[in-house]
Short mmCIF file of C-alpha atoms in Angstrom, two decimals:
data_model
loop_
_atom_site.label_atom_id
_atom_site.label_comp_id
_atom_site.label_asym_id
_atom_site.label_seq_id
_atom_site.Cartn_x
_atom_site.Cartn_y
_atom_site.Cartn_z
CA MET A 1 35.47 -9.86 -26.32
CA ASP A 2 34.34 -12.47 -23.78
CA ALA A 3 31.01 -10.89 -22.81
CA VAL A 4 29.01 -12.24 -19.90
CA LEU A 5 26.11 -9.99 -20.82
CA GLU A 6 25.26 -8.68 -24.24
CA LEU A 7 22.32 -6.53 -25.33
CA ARG A 8 21.69 -5.89 -29.00
CA ASN A 9 19.19 -3.29 -30.23
CA VAL A 10 16.88 -3.83 -27.31
CA CYS A 11 13.61 -1.88 -27.56
CA LYS A 12 10.67 -1.64 -25.22
CA THR A 13 7.71 0.70 -25.41
CA TYR A 14 5.36 1.63 -22.60
CA GLU A 15 2.81 4.40 -22.58
CA GLY A 16 4.87 7.56 -22.14
CA PHE A 17 8.24 5.81 -22.22
CA ASP A 18 10.29 3.93 -24.71
CA LEU A 19 13.65 2.28 -24.60
CA ARG A 20 15.26 2.49 -28.03
CA ASP A 21 18.01 0.40 -29.58
CA VAL A 22 20.04 -0.19 -26.46
CA SER A 23 23.19 -2.17 -27.16
CA PHE A 24 26.11 -2.83 -24.86
CA ALA A 25 28.25 -5.65 -23.59
CA LEU A 26 29.69 -6.37 -20.17
CA PRO A 27 32.98 -8.24 -20.41
CA HIS A 28 33.62 -11.14 -18.08
CA GLY A 29 35.09 -10.14 -14.72
CA TYR A 30 34.30 -6.43 -14.71
CA ILE A 31 31.97 -4.00 -12.99
CA MET A 32 29.71 -1.93 -15.18
CA GLY A 33 27.90 1.07 -13.76
CA LEU A 34 24.50 1.80 -15.25
CA ILE A 35 23.80 5.47 -14.75
CA GLY A 36 21.13 7.90 -15.77
CA PRO A 37 18.41 10.09 -14.31
CA ASN A 38 15.23 8.62 -12.84
CA GLY A 39 13.05 7.18 -15.57
CA ALA A 40 15.97 6.62 -17.94
CA GLY A 41 15.19 2.91 -18.22
CA LYS A 42 17.81 1.39 -15.88
CA THR A 43 15.38 -0.74 -13.89
CA THR A 44 13.53 -1.82 -17.04
CA LEU A 45 16.82 -3.03 -18.51
CA ILE A 46 17.66 -5.03 -15.40
CA LYS A 47 14.17 -6.53 -15.38
CA MET A 48 14.60 -7.53 -19.02
CA ILE A 49 17.82 -9.34 -18.20
CA LEU A 50 15.93 -11.29 -15.51
CA ASN A 51 13.06 -11.88 -17.96
CA LEU A 52 10.61 -10.06 -15.70
CA VAL A 53 9.94 -7.77 -18.65
CA ARG A 54 10.10 -8.85 -22.30
CA PRO A 55 11.78 -6.67 -24.90
CA ASP A 56 9.61 -5.74 -27.88
CA SER A 57 12.60 -6.41 -30.09
CA GLY A 58 16.30 -7.00 -29.81
CA ASP A 59 18.36 -9.68 -28.22
CA ILE A 60 19.62 -10.21 -24.68
CA ARG A 61 22.21 -12.90 -24.11
CA VAL A 62 23.61 -13.79 -20.71
CA PHE A 63 26.46 -16.32 -20.47
CA GLY A 64 25.80 -16.81 -24.21
CA LEU A 65 22.22 -17.96 -23.46
CA ASP A 66 18.99 -16.30 -24.52
CA ALA A 67 17.67 -14.49 -21.44
CA ALA A 68 14.03 -15.12 -22.40
CA GLU A 69 14.16 -18.66 -23.77
CA GLN A 70 16.62 -20.03 -21.22
CA GLY A 71 15.61 -17.72 -18.41
CA ALA A 72 15.70 -20.22 -15.54
CA SER A 73 19.19 -21.46 -16.48
CA VAL A 74 20.37 -17.87 -16.75
CA ARG A 75 18.85 -16.82 -13.42
CA ALA A 76 20.46 -19.78 -11.65
CA ARG A 77 23.80 -18.04 -12.24
CA ILE A 78 22.62 -14.51 -11.39
CA GLY A 79 22.48 -12.79 -8.03
CA PHE A 80 20.10 -9.86 -7.86
CA VAL A 81 19.29 -6.96 -5.61
CA HIS A 82 16.09 -5.20 -6.64
CA GLU A 83 15.58 -1.50 -6.06
CA GLN A 84 12.89 -2.33 -3.49
CA PRO A 85 14.07 -5.60 -1.95
CA THR A 86 10.88 -7.47 -1.08
CA PHE A 87 10.80 -10.87 0.55
CA TYR A 88 8.23 -12.63 2.71
CA GLU A 89 7.58 -10.06 5.42
CA GLY A 90 5.97 -12.33 7.97
CA LEU A 91 8.87 -14.77 8.17
CA PRO A 92 12.10 -14.55 10.13
CA ALA A 93 15.07 -13.81 7.91
CA HIS A 94 16.64 -17.25 8.38
CA ARG A 95 13.36 -18.86 7.30
CA VAL A 96 13.23 -16.73 4.16
CA ALA A 97 16.78 -17.75 3.36
CA THR A 98 16.07 -21.47 3.81
CA THR A 99 12.89 -21.12 1.74
CA VAL A 100 14.29 -19.08 -1.15
CA GLY A 101 17.95 -20.13 -1.18
CA PRO A 102 17.48 -23.77 -2.25
CA PHE A 103 16.02 -22.62 -5.58
CA TYR A 104 19.65 -21.98 -6.52
CA PRO A 105 21.62 -25.07 -7.49
CA ALA A 106 24.77 -23.69 -5.83
CA TRP A 107 23.12 -22.27 -2.72
CA ASP A 108 25.51 -22.27 0.24
CA GLU A 109 23.70 -21.87 3.51
CA ALA A 110 26.89 -21.60 5.57
CA GLU A 111 28.12 -18.84 3.31
CA PHE A 112 24.82 -17.03 3.69
CA THR A 113 24.96 -17.29 7.49
CA ALA A 114 28.52 -15.97 7.51
CA LEU A 115 27.57 -13.06 5.24
CA ALA A 116 24.50 -12.24 7.34
CA ARG A 117 26.68 -12.15 10.45
CA GLU A 118 29.20 -9.95 8.68
CA PHE A 119 26.42 -7.62 7.50
CA GLY A 120 25.00 -7.39 11.01
CA LEU A 121 21.66 -8.99 10.17
CA PRO A 122 19.60 -10.47 13.01
CA LEU A 123 18.38 -13.64 11.32
CA ARG A 124 15.81 -14.46 14.01
CA ARG A 125 13.92 -11.24 13.38
CA LYS A 126 11.05 -11.06 10.93
CA LEU A 127 11.79 -9.21 7.71
CA LYS A 128 8.97 -6.76 8.33
CA THR A 129 11.01 -5.34 11.20
CA TYR A 130 14.01 -4.70 8.92
CA SER A 131 14.82 -1.20 7.71
CA HIS A 132 15.31 -0.55 3.99
CA GLY A 133 19.06 -0.72 4.45
CA MET A 134 18.83 -4.06 6.26
CA ARG A 135 16.62 -5.47 3.52
CA THR A 136 19.18 -4.40 0.94
CA ARG A 137 21.94 -6.08 2.98
CA PHE A 138 19.82 -9.21 3.31
CA SER A 139 19.22 -9.19 -0.42
CA LEU A 140 22.92 -8.78 -1.04
CA ALA A 141 23.76 -11.67 1.28
CA MET A 142 21.28 -13.84 -0.64
CA ALA A 143 22.81 -12.73 -3.95
CA LEU A 144 26.34 -13.53 -2.81
CA ALA A 145 25.59 -16.90 -1.20
CA HIS A 146 25.09 -18.97 -4.32
CA GLY A 147 28.26 -18.34 -6.27
CA ALA A 148 26.58 -16.03 -8.79
CA GLU A 149 28.63 -15.35 -11.91
CA LEU A 150 26.72 -12.13 -12.62
CA LEU A 151 25.41 -9.74 -10.01
CA LEU A 152 22.57 -7.44 -11.05
CA LEU A 153 22.33 -4.68 -8.49
CA ASP A 154 19.57 -2.13 -8.97
CA GLU A 155 20.32 0.88 -6.80
CA PRO A 156 21.86 -1.31 -4.09
CA SER A 157 23.44 1.56 -2.21
CA SER A 158 20.25 3.54 -1.68
CA GLY A 159 19.24 3.30 1.95
CA LEU A 160 22.68 2.16 3.08
CA ASP A 161 24.78 4.19 5.47
CA PRO A 162 28.08 5.51 4.07
CA VAL A 163 30.22 3.09 6.09
CA PHE A 164 28.37 0.02 4.89
CA ARG A 165 28.24 1.41 1.36
CA ARG A 166 32.00 1.63 1.28
CA ASP A 167 32.32 -1.86 2.71
CA ILE A 168 30.01 -3.21 0.03
CA LEU A 169 31.96 -1.47 -2.70
CA GLY A 170 35.15 -2.95 -1.31
CA ARG A 171 33.55 -6.37 -1.28
CA LEU A 172 32.41 -5.99 -4.89
CA SER A 173 35.95 -5.14 -5.91
CA ALA A 174 37.22 -8.20 -4.04
CA ILE A 175 34.63 -10.42 -5.73
CA ILE A 176 35.66 -9.13 -9.13
CA ALA A 177 39.29 -9.75 -8.29
CA GLY A 178 38.35 -13.42 -7.89
CA GLY A 179 37.82 -13.41 -11.64
CA ASN A 180 34.59 -15.44 -11.78
CA THR A 181 32.01 -12.73 -11.29
CA SER A 182 30.83 -9.70 -13.20
CA VAL A 183 28.62 -6.93 -11.89
CA LEU A 184 26.02 -4.67 -13.47
CA PHE A 185 25.46 -1.95 -10.92
CA SER A 186 22.71 0.61 -11.44
CA SER A 187 23.02 3.66 -9.27
CA HIS A 188 22.20 7.31 -9.17
CA LEU A 189 24.97 7.66 -6.55
CA THR A 190 27.65 8.14 -9.15
CA SER A 191 30.33 8.57 -6.50
CA ASP A 192 29.97 4.83 -5.81
CA LEU A 193 30.65 4.07 -9.44
CA ASP A 194 33.56 6.49 -9.51
CA ARG A 195 35.13 4.17 -6.95
CA VAL A 196 34.53 0.74 -8.39
CA ALA A 197 33.21 0.72 -11.96
CA ASP A 198 35.36 -0.38 -14.88
CA TYR A 199 32.71 0.48 -17.47
CA ILE A 200 30.00 3.09 -17.51
CA THR A 201 26.78 2.85 -19.49
CA PHE A 202 24.72 6.00 -19.52
CA LEU A 203 21.03 5.96 -20.34
CA ARG A 204 18.88 9.02 -20.75
CA ASP A 205 15.19 9.04 -21.70
CA GLY A 206 15.43 5.44 -22.83
CA ARG A 207 18.37 6.14 -25.14
CA LEU A 208 21.91 4.94 -24.77
CA GLU A 209 24.13 8.02 -24.47
CA PHE A 210 27.32 5.99 -24.26
CA THR A 211 28.92 2.82 -23.02
CA LEU A 212 32.61 3.35 -22.35
CA THR A 213 35.32 2.43 -19.91
CA LYS A 214 35.33 4.75 -16.94
CA ASP A 215 38.72 6.11 -17.96
CA GLU A 216 37.40 6.92 -21.42
CA VAL A 217 34.49 8.79 -19.87
CA LEU A 218 36.75 10.79 -17.60
CA GLU A 219 39.13 11.57 -20.47
CA ARG A 220 36.40 12.50 -22.92
CA TYR A 221 34.34 14.77 -20.71
CA ALA A 222 35.47 17.99 -19.04
CA LEU A 223 33.92 21.02 -17.41
CA VAL A 224 34.60 24.42 -18.90
CA LYS A 225 33.98 27.50 -16.75
CA GLY A 226 34.00 31.02 -18.08
CA ASP A 227 32.34 34.39 -18.34
CA MET A 228 28.87 34.67 -19.85
CA SER A 229 30.24 36.85 -22.65
CA LEU A 230 32.02 33.76 -24.04
CA LEU A 231 28.75 31.90 -24.40
CA THR A 232 28.07 32.85 -27.99
CA ALA A 233 25.73 30.82 -30.18
CA GLU A 234 28.75 29.32 -31.90
CA ASN A 235 30.45 28.37 -28.65
CA ARG A 236 27.30 26.84 -27.24
CA ARG A 237 27.60 24.16 -29.89
CA LEU A 238 30.80 22.98 -28.22
CA PHE A 239 28.95 21.90 -25.14
CA ALA A 240 26.75 18.94 -24.23
CA GLY A 241 25.19 20.84 -21.38
CA ILE A 242 25.38 24.30 -19.89
CA VAL A 243 24.47 25.84 -16.55
CA THR A 244 24.47 29.61 -16.39
CA GLY A 245 24.49 31.97 -13.44
CA GLU A 246 25.27 35.53 -12.42
CA PHE A 247 28.99 34.86 -12.35
CA GLY A 248 29.33 33.00 -15.60
CA PHE A 249 28.71 29.57 -17.00
CA VAL A 250 29.77 25.99 -16.40
CA ALA A 251 29.48 23.66 -19.36
CA LEU A 252 30.23 20.05 -20.13
CA THR A 253 32.23 19.32 -23.21
CA THR A 254 32.87 16.00 -24.89
CA ASN A 255 35.89 17.37 -26.74
CA VAL A 256 38.30 19.21 -24.48
CA GLU A 257 40.82 20.02 -27.20
CA GLN A 258 38.22 21.48 -29.53
CA ALA A 259 36.89 23.65 -26.68
CA ARG A 260 40.37 24.83 -25.76
CA THR A 261 41.13 25.73 -29.38
CA ALA A 262 37.84 27.57 -29.87
CA LEU A 263 38.24 29.52 -26.65
CA GLU A 264 41.99 30.04 -26.92
CA GLY A 265 43.18 33.20 -25.21
CA GLN A 266 39.95 33.54 -23.26
CA ALA A 267 39.70 33.37 -19.49
CA ILE A 268 38.39 29.87 -19.03
CA VAL A 269 39.02 27.12 -16.52
CA VAL A 270 38.93 23.49 -17.60
CA ASP A 271 38.27 20.88 -14.90
CA ARG A 272 37.91 17.13 -14.93
CA ALA A 273 34.26 16.09 -15.00
CA THR A 274 33.00 13.53 -12.55
CA LEU A 275 30.33 10.97 -13.47
CA GLU A 276 27.86 13.09 -11.56
CA ASP A 277 28.78 16.08 -13.73
CA VAL A 278 28.21 14.01 -16.85
CA VAL A 279 24.75 12.93 -15.70
CA TYR A 280 23.87 16.39 -14.46
CA PHE A 281 24.98 18.41 -17.45
CA THR A 282 24.08 16.10 -20.29
CA GLY A 283 20.97 17.37 -21.95
CA ARG A 284 21.12 20.82 -20.43
CA THR A 285 21.59 22.58 -23.74
CA GLY A 286 22.41 26.26 -24.16
CA GLU A 287 19.05 28.03 -24.38
CA GLY A 288 17.22 25.58 -22.20
CA GLY A 289 20.06 25.42 -19.70
CA LEU A 290 19.28 25.61 -16.03
CA ARG A 291 19.62 29.11 -14.73
CA LEU A 292 20.92 29.40 -11.22
CA ASN A 293 21.03 32.45 -9.04
CA GLY A 294 24.50 33.08 -7.78
CA ASN A 295 27.09 30.35 -8.13
CA THR A 296 26.68 27.90 -10.89
CA ARG A 297 27.99 24.95 -8.95
CA MET B 1 27.57 -26.65 3.95
CA ALA B 2 26.59 -26.20 0.34
CA THR B 3 23.20 -27.48 -0.72
CA ARG B 4 23.51 -28.43 -4.33
CA GLY B 5 20.85 -29.48 -6.76
CA ASP B 6 20.53 -29.44 -10.50
CA SER B 7 18.87 -26.90 -12.66
CA ALA B 8 16.54 -29.46 -14.23
CA GLY B 9 15.37 -30.37 -10.74
CA MET B 10 14.55 -26.76 -9.95
CA ASN B 11 12.06 -26.75 -12.79
CA GLY B 12 10.64 -30.25 -12.77
CA GLY B 13 9.26 -32.03 -9.75
CA GLY B 14 12.06 -30.53 -7.67
CA GLY B 15 10.90 -27.04 -8.53
CA VAL B 16 7.29 -27.89 -7.68
CA LEU B 17 8.38 -29.31 -4.32
CA LEU B 18 10.38 -26.18 -3.54
CA LEU B 19 7.37 -24.04 -4.41
CA LEU B 20 5.12 -26.19 -2.19
CA ARG B 21 7.64 -25.81 0.61
CA LYS B 22 7.66 -22.06 0.02
CA ASP B 23 3.86 -21.93 0.25
CA TRP B 24 3.88 -23.98 3.45
CA SER B 25 6.46 -21.62 4.98
CA ILE B 26 4.40 -18.55 4.11
CA PHE B 27 1.17 -20.15 5.33
CA THR B 28 2.38 -20.00 8.91
CA LEU B 29 0.70 -21.49 11.96
CA ARG B 30 -0.91 -18.11 12.63
CA HIS B 31 -2.51 -18.13 9.18
CA ARG B 32 -3.63 -21.73 9.57
CA ILE B 33 -5.31 -20.94 12.89
CA PHE B 34 -6.92 -17.85 11.37
CA VAL B 35 -8.43 -19.77 8.44
CA LEU B 36 -9.64 -22.58 10.68
CA THR B 37 -11.21 -20.15 13.16
CA VAL B 38 -13.05 -18.23 10.45
CA PHE B 39 -14.20 -21.52 8.94
CA LEU B 40 -15.47 -22.86 12.29
CA MET B 41 -17.31 -19.63 13.06
CA ALA B 42 -18.99 -19.75 9.65
CA ALA B 43 -19.66 -23.47 10.00
CA LEU B 44 -21.59 -22.90 13.25
CA GLN B 45 -24.02 -20.76 11.29
CA ALA B 46 -24.03 -22.58 7.98
CA VAL B 47 -24.25 -26.21 9.05
CA VAL B 48 -27.99 -26.00 9.67
CA VAL B 49 -28.61 -25.09 6.01
CA ASP B 50 -27.35 -27.76 3.61
CA GLU B 51 -26.86 -25.45 0.64
CA ALA B 52 -24.98 -22.88 2.74
CA TYR B 53 -22.73 -25.51 4.26
CA PHE B 54 -21.99 -26.93 0.84
CA LEU B 55 -20.93 -23.49 -0.37
CA LEU B 56 -18.79 -23.06 2.75
CA GLY B 57 -16.83 -26.20 1.81
CA VAL B 58 -16.16 -24.83 -1.67
CA ALA B 59 -15.18 -21.48 -0.14
CA LEU B 60 -12.70 -23.19 2.22
CA ALA B 61 -11.07 -25.03 -0.69
CA ALA B 62 -10.85 -21.77 -2.65
CA ALA B 63 -9.38 -19.97 0.36
CA LEU B 64 -6.67 -22.60 0.80
CA ALA B 65 -5.86 -22.42 -2.91
CA VAL B 66 -5.41 -18.65 -3.06
CA TYR B 67 -4.34 -17.73 0.48
CA VAL B 68 -0.61 -17.66 -0.28
CA PRO B 69 -0.97 -15.89 -3.66
CA VAL B 70 -2.98 -13.19 -1.87
CA ILE B 71 -0.17 -12.74 0.69
CA GLU B 72 2.41 -12.62 -2.11
CA TRP B 73 0.33 -10.05 -3.95
CA TYR B 74 -0.12 -7.96 -0.82
CA GLN B 75 3.60 -8.05 -0.03
CA GLY B 76 4.66 -7.54 -3.64
CA THR B 77 6.99 -10.52 -3.77
CA ASP B 78 6.25 -11.61 -7.35
CA PRO B 79 9.29 -9.84 -8.89
CA MET B 80 11.52 -11.56 -6.34
CA LEU B 81 9.97 -14.99 -6.93
CA HIS B 82 10.28 -14.69 -10.70
CA SER B 83 13.88 -13.54 -10.43
CA LEU B 84 14.66 -16.98 -9.01
CA PRO B 85 15.72 -19.83 -11.29
CA VAL B 86 12.28 -21.34 -11.67
CA LYS B 87 10.27 -21.58 -14.87
CA ARG B 88 6.87 -19.97 -15.06
CA GLY B 89 5.37 -23.28 -16.15
CA THR B 90 6.63 -24.81 -12.91
CA VAL B 91 4.95 -22.03 -10.92
CA VAL B 92 1.67 -22.75 -12.72
CA ALA B 93 1.98 -26.48 -12.06
CA ALA B 94 2.76 -25.92 -8.38
CA ARG B 95 -0.24 -23.62 -7.95
CA HIS B 96 -2.55 -26.32 -9.34
CA VAL B 97 -0.97 -28.97 -7.10
CA VAL B 98 -1.60 -26.68 -4.12
CA THR B 99 -5.21 -26.31 -5.25
CA ILE B 100 -5.71 -30.06 -5.43
CA LEU B 101 -4.09 -30.51 -2.01
CA GLY B 102 -6.20 -27.64 -0.66
CA MET B 103 -9.32 -29.22 -2.13
CA ALA B 104 -8.55 -32.54 -0.42
CA THR B 105 -7.68 -30.89 2.91
CA ALA B 106 -10.73 -28.64 2.83
CA GLY B 107 -12.91 -31.62 1.92
CA ILE B 108 -11.73 -33.57 4.96
CA VAL B 109 -11.97 -30.63 7.40
CA TRP B 110 -15.33 -29.51 6.05
CA ASN B 111 -16.92 -32.94 5.99
CA THR B 112 -15.59 -33.96 9.40
CA THR B 113 -16.65 -30.66 10.98
CA GLY B 114 -20.09 -30.95 9.43
CA ARG B 115 -20.56 -34.50 10.65
CA ILE B 116 -19.65 -33.40 14.20
CA LEU B 117 -21.67 -30.17 14.28
CA ARG B 118 -24.82 -31.23 12.42
CA PRO B 119 -26.20 -33.61 15.07
CA ILE B 120 -25.39 -31.09 17.81
CA LEU B 121 -26.87 -28.05 16.07
CA GLY B 122 -29.67 -29.96 14.37
CA GLY B 123 -29.34 -29.31 10.64
CA GLY B 124 -32.85 -29.07 9.34
CA GLY B 125 -32.28 -30.45 5.85
CA SER B 126 -32.65 -33.89 4.40
CA ASP B 127 -30.88 -36.73 6.16
CA PRO B 128 -28.19 -37.35 5.11
CA ALA B 129 -27.37 -33.82 3.92
CA PHE B 130 -26.47 -33.26 0.26
CA TRP B 131 -22.83 -32.59 1.13
CA MET B 132 -22.58 -35.92 2.97
CA THR B 133 -23.56 -37.93 -0.08
CA LEU B 134 -21.46 -39.22 -2.98
CA GLU B 135 -23.35 -36.78 -5.19
CA GLY B 136 -22.34 -33.93 -2.87
CA GLY B 137 -18.68 -35.01 -2.78
CA LEU B 138 -18.48 -35.26 -6.56
CA THR B 139 -20.26 -31.93 -6.98
CA TYR B 140 -17.83 -30.31 -4.53
CA SER B 141 -14.81 -31.68 -6.43
CA LEU B 142 -16.16 -30.58 -9.79
CA ALA B 143 -17.13 -27.14 -8.45
CA VAL B 144 -13.59 -26.54 -7.15
CA ALA B 145 -12.05 -27.72 -10.44
CA ILE B 146 -14.36 -25.41 -12.42
CA LEU B 147 -13.54 -22.49 -10.12
CA ALA B 148 -9.84 -23.17 -10.71
CA LEU B 149 -10.46 -23.23 -14.45
CA LEU B 150 -12.30 -19.92 -14.30
CA PHE B 151 -9.88 -18.16 -11.95
CA PHE B 152 -6.29 -19.30 -12.48
CA PRO B 153 -5.85 -18.32 -16.14
CA LEU B 154 -7.07 -14.83 -15.24
CA TYR B 155 -4.84 -14.69 -12.16
CA PHE B 156 -1.78 -15.73 -14.11
CA ARG B 157 -2.57 -13.32 -16.91
CA PHE B 158 -3.47 -10.23 -14.87
CA GLY B 159 -2.18 -10.81 -11.34
CA MET B 160 -4.28 -11.09 -8.20
CA GLY B 161 -6.02 -7.69 -8.16
CA ARG B 162 -7.11 -7.46 -11.78
CA GLY B 163 -7.50 -11.24 -11.93
CA ILE B 164 -10.12 -11.20 -9.16
CA ALA B 165 -11.95 -8.32 -10.86
CA ALA B 166 -11.98 -10.15 -14.21
CA PHE B 167 -13.08 -13.36 -12.46
CA ALA B 168 -15.94 -11.55 -10.72
CA VAL B 169 -17.13 -9.98 -13.97
CA MET B 170 -16.90 -13.28 -15.84
CA THR B 171 -18.74 -15.16 -13.08
CA LEU B 172 -21.54 -12.59 -13.07
CA VAL B 173 -21.83 -12.80 -16.85
CA LEU B 174 -21.92 -16.62 -16.73
CA LEU B 175 -24.55 -16.55 -14.00
CA ALA B 176 -26.64 -14.06 -15.96
CA VAL B 177 -26.37 -16.14 -19.13
CA GLY B 178 -27.16 -19.32 -17.19
CA TYR B 179 -30.14 -17.75 -15.50
CA GLY B 180 -31.41 -16.26 -18.74
CA THR B 181 -31.04 -19.53 -20.61
CA ALA B 182 -32.80 -21.46 -17.86
CA GLN B 183 -35.60 -18.92 -17.75
CA LEU B 184 -36.01 -19.12 -21.51
CA ALA B 185 -36.13 -22.90 -21.31
CA ALA B 186 -38.79 -22.67 -18.61
CA GLY B 187 -40.84 -20.52 -20.94
CA PRO B 188 -42.38 -17.06 -20.62
CA ALA B 189 -45.40 -18.45 -18.84
CA ALA B 190 -43.31 -19.32 -15.81
CA PRO B 191 -41.56 -16.15 -14.66
CA GLY B 192 -39.40 -16.75 -11.60
CA ALA B 193 -39.57 -20.51 -12.08
CA VAL B 194 -35.79 -20.69 -12.18
CA GLY B 195 -34.42 -20.73 -8.69
CA LEU B 196 -31.07 -19.63 -7.37
CA ILE B 197 -28.16 -20.84 -9.48
CA THR B 198 -25.77 -22.71 -7.18
CA PRO B 199 -23.16 -25.43 -7.67
CA SER B 200 -25.58 -27.99 -6.34
CA SER B 201 -28.36 -26.86 -8.68
CA VAL B 202 -26.16 -26.67 -11.77
CA ILE B 203 -23.55 -29.38 -11.24
CA GLY B 204 -25.29 -31.47 -8.60
CA SER B 205 -28.38 -32.09 -10.72
CA ARG B 206 -26.21 -33.38 -13.56
CA VAL B 207 -24.22 -35.60 -11.23
CA ASP B 208 -27.52 -36.88 -9.84
CA THR B 209 -28.78 -37.68 -13.34
CA LEU B 210 -25.52 -39.44 -14.14
CA LEU B 211 -25.66 -41.48 -10.93
CA ALA B 212 -29.18 -42.58 -11.73
CA SER B 213 -28.35 -43.54 -15.30
CA VAL B 214 -24.85 -45.09 -15.22
CA GLY B 215 -24.25 -45.90 -11.56
CA PRO B 216 -21.66 -44.75 -8.99
CA ALA B 217 -18.47 -46.22 -10.51
CA ALA B 218 -19.02 -44.70 -13.94
CA THR B 219 -20.11 -41.39 -12.40
CA VAL B 220 -16.94 -41.21 -10.31
CA THR B 221 -14.87 -41.97 -13.41
CA VAL B 222 -16.66 -39.32 -15.45
CA THR B 223 -16.28 -36.80 -12.62
CA LEU B 224 -12.57 -37.51 -12.28
CA ALA B 225 -12.19 -37.13 -16.04
CA GLY B 226 -14.09 -33.85 -15.88
CA MET B 227 -11.85 -32.59 -13.08
CA ALA B 228 -8.72 -33.66 -14.96
CA GLY B 229 -10.06 -31.86 -18.03
CA ALA B 230 -10.80 -28.68 -16.08
CA PHE B 231 -7.37 -28.68 -14.41
CA GLY B 232 -5.68 -29.54 -17.69
CA ILE B 233 -7.32 -26.66 -19.54
CA SER B 234 -6.59 -24.34 -16.62
CA ILE B 235 -2.90 -25.33 -16.62
CA GLY B 236 -2.66 -24.94 -20.41
CA LEU B 237 -4.28 -21.50 -20.48
CA SER B 238 -2.40 -20.32 -17.39
CA ARG B 239 0.97 -21.34 -18.84
CA ARG B 240 0.25 -19.62 -22.11
CA TRP B 241 -0.96 -16.39 -20.52
CA PHE B 242 1.58 -16.34 -17.72
CA ALA B 243 4.39 -16.46 -20.27
CA THR B 244 3.42 -12.98 -21.47
CA ARG B 245 3.03 -11.42 -18.02
CA GLU B 246 5.49 -8.74 -16.93
CA PHE B 247 6.56 -7.73 -13.45
#
């Protein structure tokens, strides 16, 4: 596989948090969604790729280069949007662009200006007057204006209005179609990833739950709904996560056929699971499952 | 129009120049006027006391050296800066270049201002004042280099906030050790014989001794070598410690 980004057994320990043996690869020319609850380690992973944080062990290679040892060469080919886009607040946006942009060998000022116009950014205004959404758009324009081969987007859609979010997703798809760029897109807005991601990597509590194509995820996972009487100790083992309520249970299964066989003849409903369902249900085991009053969904 | 460079340039002299340009952009006209105004207001008070005016010159150099890092720290732009294709060693080098430029600029502004204000406000010290002499100039340069050596490795290791705290603690410890050592040397029979420890008392006296023994040319050479040594050690330590810093 021609991987633009490859992590092997990456570990990082902080007080109260550790990232353990994370391994995945992003093939060239695809969008990978990095999903997981808050504190799962998504931002830490992205920071490690940019060499802002050093792994305790493991190996991160970007474009076949070591992300720590050849960090500057790697970053020259990366466009990034941090979760909290922070630039020089006291400067007008155009000044920030002309100050920061030339650090990139392939910086294209005309492209940046065109993108800023398209994104509705007033370049004469100081960045401190920008809203969070405008800062994200500015950051995105910077990331796209130097021909980056890998885009690292950490929660880029937070703070963006739905219209612009859709536009951005469309643009990402178009960029990927060009064939030269890959995207690692961390988001808790899984509906965004439902639209554009080719691969999904799911982190939870610093552990890699899975890294699969989106189609594999959607095929593998399903929601099973049924009466509480079906939720025996044996059946609970079929599920990766369960939510119970007055009217029954909803559970996530990773093996639809096994669940169907075990519950054959029973009144159950099997639905496709969305990425949001996968994030929401994973880890909500039988006994500790969230108990809702009324409807389970 | 595309502006193309090469990746080696971003991390050699080209990278340093881009970082200097970045600092100049952030240090806007408003900031420049602010620093100059504060300096002039302080100068009006300090120029009549040689020791105070000498310290003001060192403070101006220090302010010019760390003004932009303080803004960057306040605005939280370090993760952005270090996500750019620039090596950490280049950042360290650029910060020291800025310090040397700041030292030269501060030296000119400080000395010129002092020479204008002193006759008007009637500085009561010796004539010429310590800071107007070669000894004063060399002491100023060495003091700034030593400050850089004490501060920058800590700044690059811990960041601005914790770096300043560590610098303050270390400076206090050094002053206490220096004072204690000097007091011991003076002997128990002379309590309080050791005066205030200042750059002019610690460095200036040594420069003075050197001037008297080897002459101006050799003293300047030794001072320049001392400054180069201080900056060299600072750069070496800063690079090593900055490499382990996380954002």
